Short mmCIF file of C-alpha atoms in Angstrom, two decimals:
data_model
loop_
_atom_site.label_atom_id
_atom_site.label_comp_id
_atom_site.label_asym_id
_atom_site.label_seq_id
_atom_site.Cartn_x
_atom_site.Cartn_y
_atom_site.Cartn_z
CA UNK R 13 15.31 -18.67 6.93
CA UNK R 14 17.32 -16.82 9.65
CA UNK R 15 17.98 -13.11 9.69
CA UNK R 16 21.93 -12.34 10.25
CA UNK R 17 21.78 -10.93 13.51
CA UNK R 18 22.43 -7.72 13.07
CA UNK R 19 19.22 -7.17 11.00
CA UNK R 20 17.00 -9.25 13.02
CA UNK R 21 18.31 -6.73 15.53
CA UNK R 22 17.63 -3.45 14.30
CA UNK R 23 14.47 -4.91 12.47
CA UNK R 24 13.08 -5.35 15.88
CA UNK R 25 14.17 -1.93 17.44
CA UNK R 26 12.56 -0.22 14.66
CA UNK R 27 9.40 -2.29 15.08
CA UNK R 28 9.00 -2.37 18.62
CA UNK R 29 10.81 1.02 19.86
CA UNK R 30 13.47 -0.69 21.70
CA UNK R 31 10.88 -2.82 23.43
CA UNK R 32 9.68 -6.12 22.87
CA UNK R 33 6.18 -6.27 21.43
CA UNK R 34 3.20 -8.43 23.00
CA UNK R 35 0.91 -10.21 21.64
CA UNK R 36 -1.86 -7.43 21.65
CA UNK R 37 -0.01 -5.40 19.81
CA UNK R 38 -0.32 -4.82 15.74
CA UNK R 39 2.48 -2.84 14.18
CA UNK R 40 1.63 -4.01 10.53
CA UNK R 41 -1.77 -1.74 11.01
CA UNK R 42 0.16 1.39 12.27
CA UNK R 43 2.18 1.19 9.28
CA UNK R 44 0.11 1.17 6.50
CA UNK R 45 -0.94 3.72 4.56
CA UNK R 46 -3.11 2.30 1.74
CA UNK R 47 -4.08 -0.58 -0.20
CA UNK R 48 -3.84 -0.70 -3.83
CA UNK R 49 -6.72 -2.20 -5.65
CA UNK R 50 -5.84 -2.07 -9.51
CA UNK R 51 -7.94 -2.02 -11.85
CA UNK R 52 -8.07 -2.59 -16.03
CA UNK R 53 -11.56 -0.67 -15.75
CA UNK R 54 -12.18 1.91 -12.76
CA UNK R 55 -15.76 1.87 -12.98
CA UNK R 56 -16.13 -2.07 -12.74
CA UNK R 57 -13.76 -1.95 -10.08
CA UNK R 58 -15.73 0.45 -8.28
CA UNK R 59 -18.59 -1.51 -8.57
CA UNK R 60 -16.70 -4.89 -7.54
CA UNK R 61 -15.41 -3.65 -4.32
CA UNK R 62 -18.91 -2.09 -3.75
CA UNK R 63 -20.71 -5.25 -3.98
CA UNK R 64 -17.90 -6.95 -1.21
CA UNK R 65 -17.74 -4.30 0.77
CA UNK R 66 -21.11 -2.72 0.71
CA UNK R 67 -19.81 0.43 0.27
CA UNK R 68 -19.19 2.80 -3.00
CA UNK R 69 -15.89 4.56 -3.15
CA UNK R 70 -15.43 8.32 -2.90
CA UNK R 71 -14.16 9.98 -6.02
CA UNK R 72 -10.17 10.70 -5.61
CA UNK R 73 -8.73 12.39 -8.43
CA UNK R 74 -6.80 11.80 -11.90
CA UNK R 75 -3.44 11.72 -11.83
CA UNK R 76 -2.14 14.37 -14.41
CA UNK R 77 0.29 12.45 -17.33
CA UNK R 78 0.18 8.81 -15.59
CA UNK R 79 -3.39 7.78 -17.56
CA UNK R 80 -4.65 7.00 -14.30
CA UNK R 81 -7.45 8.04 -11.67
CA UNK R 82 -8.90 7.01 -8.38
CA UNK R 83 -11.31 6.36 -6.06
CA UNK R 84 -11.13 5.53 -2.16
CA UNK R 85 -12.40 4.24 0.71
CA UNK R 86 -11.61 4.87 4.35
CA UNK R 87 -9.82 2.07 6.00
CA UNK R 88 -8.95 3.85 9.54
CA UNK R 89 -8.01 7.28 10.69
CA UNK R 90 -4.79 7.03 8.60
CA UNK R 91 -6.20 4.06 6.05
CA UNK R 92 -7.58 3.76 2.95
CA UNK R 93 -8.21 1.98 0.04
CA UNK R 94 -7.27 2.89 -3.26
CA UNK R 95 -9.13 1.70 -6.42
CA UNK R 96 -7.07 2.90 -9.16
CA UNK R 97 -7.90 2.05 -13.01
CA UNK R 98 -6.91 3.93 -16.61
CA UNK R 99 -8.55 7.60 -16.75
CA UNK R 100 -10.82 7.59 -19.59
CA UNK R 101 -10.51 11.45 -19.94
CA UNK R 102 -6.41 11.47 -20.30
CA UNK R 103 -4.50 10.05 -23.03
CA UNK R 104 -2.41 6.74 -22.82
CA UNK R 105 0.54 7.92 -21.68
CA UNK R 106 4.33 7.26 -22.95
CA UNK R 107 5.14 4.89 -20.41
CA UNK R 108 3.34 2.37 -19.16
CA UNK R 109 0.61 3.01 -16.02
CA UNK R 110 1.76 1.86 -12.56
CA UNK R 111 0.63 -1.34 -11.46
CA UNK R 112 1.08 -3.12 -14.31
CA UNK R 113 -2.48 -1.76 -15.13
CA UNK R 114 -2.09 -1.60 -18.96
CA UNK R 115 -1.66 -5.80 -18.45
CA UNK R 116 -4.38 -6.50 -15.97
CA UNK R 117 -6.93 -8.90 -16.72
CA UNK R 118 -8.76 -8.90 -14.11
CA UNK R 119 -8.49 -6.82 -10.39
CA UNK R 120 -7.38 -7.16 -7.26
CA UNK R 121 -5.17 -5.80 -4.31
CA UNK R 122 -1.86 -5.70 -6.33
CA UNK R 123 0.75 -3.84 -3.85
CA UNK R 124 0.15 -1.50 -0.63
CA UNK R 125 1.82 1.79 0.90
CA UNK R 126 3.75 2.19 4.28
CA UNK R 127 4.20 5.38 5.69
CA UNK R 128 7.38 6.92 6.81
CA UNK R 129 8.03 10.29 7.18
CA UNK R 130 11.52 10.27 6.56
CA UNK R 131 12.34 8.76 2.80
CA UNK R 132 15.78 9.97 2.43
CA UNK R 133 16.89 8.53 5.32
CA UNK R 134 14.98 5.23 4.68
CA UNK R 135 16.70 4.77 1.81
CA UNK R 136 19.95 4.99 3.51
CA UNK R 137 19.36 2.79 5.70
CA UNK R 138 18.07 0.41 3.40
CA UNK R 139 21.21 0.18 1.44
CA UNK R 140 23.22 -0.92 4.22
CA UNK R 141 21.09 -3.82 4.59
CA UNK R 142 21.51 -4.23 0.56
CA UNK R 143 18.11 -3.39 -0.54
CA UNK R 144 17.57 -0.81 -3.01
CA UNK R 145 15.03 1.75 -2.95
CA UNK R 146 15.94 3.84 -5.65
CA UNK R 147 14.75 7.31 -5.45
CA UNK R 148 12.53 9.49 -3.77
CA UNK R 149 10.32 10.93 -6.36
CA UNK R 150 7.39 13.62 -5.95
CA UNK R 151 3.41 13.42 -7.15
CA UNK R 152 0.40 15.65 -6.83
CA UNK R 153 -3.26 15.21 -7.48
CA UNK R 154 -6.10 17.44 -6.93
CA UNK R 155 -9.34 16.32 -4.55
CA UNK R 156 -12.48 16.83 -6.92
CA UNK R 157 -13.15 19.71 -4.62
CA UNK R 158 -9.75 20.99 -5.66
CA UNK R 159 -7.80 20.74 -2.66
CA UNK R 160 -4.16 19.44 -4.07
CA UNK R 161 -2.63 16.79 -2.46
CA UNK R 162 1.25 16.46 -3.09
CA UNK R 163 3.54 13.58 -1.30
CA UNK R 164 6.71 12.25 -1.87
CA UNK R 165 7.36 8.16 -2.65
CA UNK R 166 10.23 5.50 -3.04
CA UNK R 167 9.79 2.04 -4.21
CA UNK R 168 11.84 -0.81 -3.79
CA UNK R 169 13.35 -2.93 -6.85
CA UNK R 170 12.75 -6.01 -5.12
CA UNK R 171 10.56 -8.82 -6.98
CA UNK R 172 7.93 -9.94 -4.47
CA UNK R 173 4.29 -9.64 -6.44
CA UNK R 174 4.07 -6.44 -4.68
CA UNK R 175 3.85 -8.09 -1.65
CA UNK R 176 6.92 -5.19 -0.29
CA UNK R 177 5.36 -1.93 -0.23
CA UNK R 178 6.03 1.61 -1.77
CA UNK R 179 6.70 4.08 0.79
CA UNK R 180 5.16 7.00 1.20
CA UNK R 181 5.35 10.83 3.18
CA UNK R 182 2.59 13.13 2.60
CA UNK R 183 4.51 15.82 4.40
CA UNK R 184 1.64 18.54 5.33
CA UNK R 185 -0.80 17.67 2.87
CA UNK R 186 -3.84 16.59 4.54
CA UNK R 187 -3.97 12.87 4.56
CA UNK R 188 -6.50 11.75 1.99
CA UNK R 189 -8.14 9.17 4.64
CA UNK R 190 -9.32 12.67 6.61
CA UNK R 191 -11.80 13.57 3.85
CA UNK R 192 -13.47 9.88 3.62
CA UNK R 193 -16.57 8.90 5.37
CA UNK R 194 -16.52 6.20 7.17
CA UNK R 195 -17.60 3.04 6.58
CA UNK R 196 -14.76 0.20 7.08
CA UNK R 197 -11.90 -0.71 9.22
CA UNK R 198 -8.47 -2.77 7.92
CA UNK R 199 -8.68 -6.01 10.31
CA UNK R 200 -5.78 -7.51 9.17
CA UNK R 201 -3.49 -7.75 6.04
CA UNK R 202 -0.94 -10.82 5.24
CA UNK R 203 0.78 -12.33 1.99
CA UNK R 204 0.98 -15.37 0.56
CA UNK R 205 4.06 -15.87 -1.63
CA UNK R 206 6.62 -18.93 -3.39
CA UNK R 207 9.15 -17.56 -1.28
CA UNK R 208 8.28 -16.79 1.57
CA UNK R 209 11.12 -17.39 3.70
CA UNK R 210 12.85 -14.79 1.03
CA UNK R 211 10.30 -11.84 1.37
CA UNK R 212 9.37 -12.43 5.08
CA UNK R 213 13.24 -11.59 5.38
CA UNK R 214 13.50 -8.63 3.22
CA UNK R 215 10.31 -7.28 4.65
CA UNK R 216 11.93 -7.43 8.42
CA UNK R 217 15.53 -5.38 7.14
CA UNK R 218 12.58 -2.92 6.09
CA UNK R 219 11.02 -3.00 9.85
CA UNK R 220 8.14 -4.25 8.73
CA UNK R 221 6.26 -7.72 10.03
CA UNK R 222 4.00 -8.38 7.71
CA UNK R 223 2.79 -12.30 7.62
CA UNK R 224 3.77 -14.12 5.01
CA UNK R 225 2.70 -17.75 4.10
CA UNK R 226 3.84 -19.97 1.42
CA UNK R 227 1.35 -19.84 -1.72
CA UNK R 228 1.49 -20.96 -5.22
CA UNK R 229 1.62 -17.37 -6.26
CA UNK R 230 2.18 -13.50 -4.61
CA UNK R 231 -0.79 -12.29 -3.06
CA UNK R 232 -2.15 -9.84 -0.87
CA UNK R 233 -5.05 -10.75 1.24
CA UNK R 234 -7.11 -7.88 3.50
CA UNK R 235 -9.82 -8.61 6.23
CA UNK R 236 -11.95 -5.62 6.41
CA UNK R 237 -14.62 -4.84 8.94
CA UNK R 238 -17.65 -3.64 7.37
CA UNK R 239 -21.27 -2.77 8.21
CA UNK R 240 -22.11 -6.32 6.99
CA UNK R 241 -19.49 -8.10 8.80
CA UNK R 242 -15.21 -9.29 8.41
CA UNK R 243 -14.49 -9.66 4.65
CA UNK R 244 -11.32 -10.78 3.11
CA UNK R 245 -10.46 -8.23 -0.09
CA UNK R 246 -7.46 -10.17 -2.63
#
């Protein structure tokens, strides 16, 4: 499928900065944020990413009224990974817990996060290329060595299997990546998806390149450099 002009246009301004991008270059990386790695049972998940990656996962933090807590792993200077599962210490909340956690079967990499550091404007811009964002909400969680961490997020409505990302401004909250040992490095991230002619087009009006292939189902699929070697996290 070909992008009307226009947004082909601005999509590549706002990926390249005006210039056109060679082959060395990989804008994807500089983009993300984090990977999210959901989870019906943190502590399994834990130990499943742990036994791929050869590394455990730092304790992150609950997240107060959402039934949820964390645990991450550095992915880059500005990276991580984000195993997130239901906190055993909070009740079940009202609503339901954010990434369809509360229907998970089994885990796996189930969305991701892209930086930007200016949301309200974002979502502007988004709606002139008919993609709603909705709106920018807040969060806060506190580090287990109680440094709180606050940031501000907006989330499209579009159905791709998560393969579009949640966006994300930690304003000056210390990144949570700065805290993490490390260990790994994000190679590489692409999709897979039914439509990918569809999502591949929504994901460039959003200045993002991500790869997307066609697949029998939405997925996300990571390489990440470890101490053992290149693995692929799904």
């Amino acid at each position: 499928m070909k992008l009307p002009h226009c947004i082909a246009l601005v999509a590549c301004m706002l990926i390249c900065g005006g210039h056109a991008a060679t082959n060395k270059e990989t804008p994807i990386l500089s983009k993300i944020d984090h990977l999210v790695f959901a989870t019906p049972n943190l502590a399994a998940g834990v130990e499943q990413v742990e036994k791929l990656l050869g590394v455990k996962a730092a304790p992150g933090g609950q997240h107060p009224g959402a039934g949820t807590r964390n645990a991450l792993i550095r992915l880059g200077e500005l990276t991580y990974l984000e195993i997130i599962g239901p906190d055993p210490d909070q009740p079940k909340p009202a609503l339901s817990r954010r990434f369809g956690i509360d229907d998970l079967k089994s885990s796996g990499l189930v969305t991701w996060a892209a930086r930007n550091a200016n949301l309200d404007a974002l979502v502007q811009d988004a709606k002139q290329h008919g993609i709603d964002l909705g709106r920018v909400q807040a969060g806060s969680r506190r580090r287990p060595d109680g440094v709180l961490l606050a940031w501000r997020t907006v989330s499209p409505t579009l159905n791709s299997g998560g393969i579009i990302p949640f966006f994300i401004d930690w304003g000056t909250t210390p990144h949570p990546a700065s805290s993490l040992a490390k260990a790994c490095t994000l190679v590489a991230l692409r999709a897979e998806h039914p439509n990918a002619d569809r999502v591949r087009a929504e994901l460039s009006s959003l200045a993002l390149n991500l790869r997307v292939d066609a697949g029998p189902a939405p997925a996300l699929i990571a390489t990440i450099h470890t101490p053992d070697g290149d693995v692929e996290l799904r």
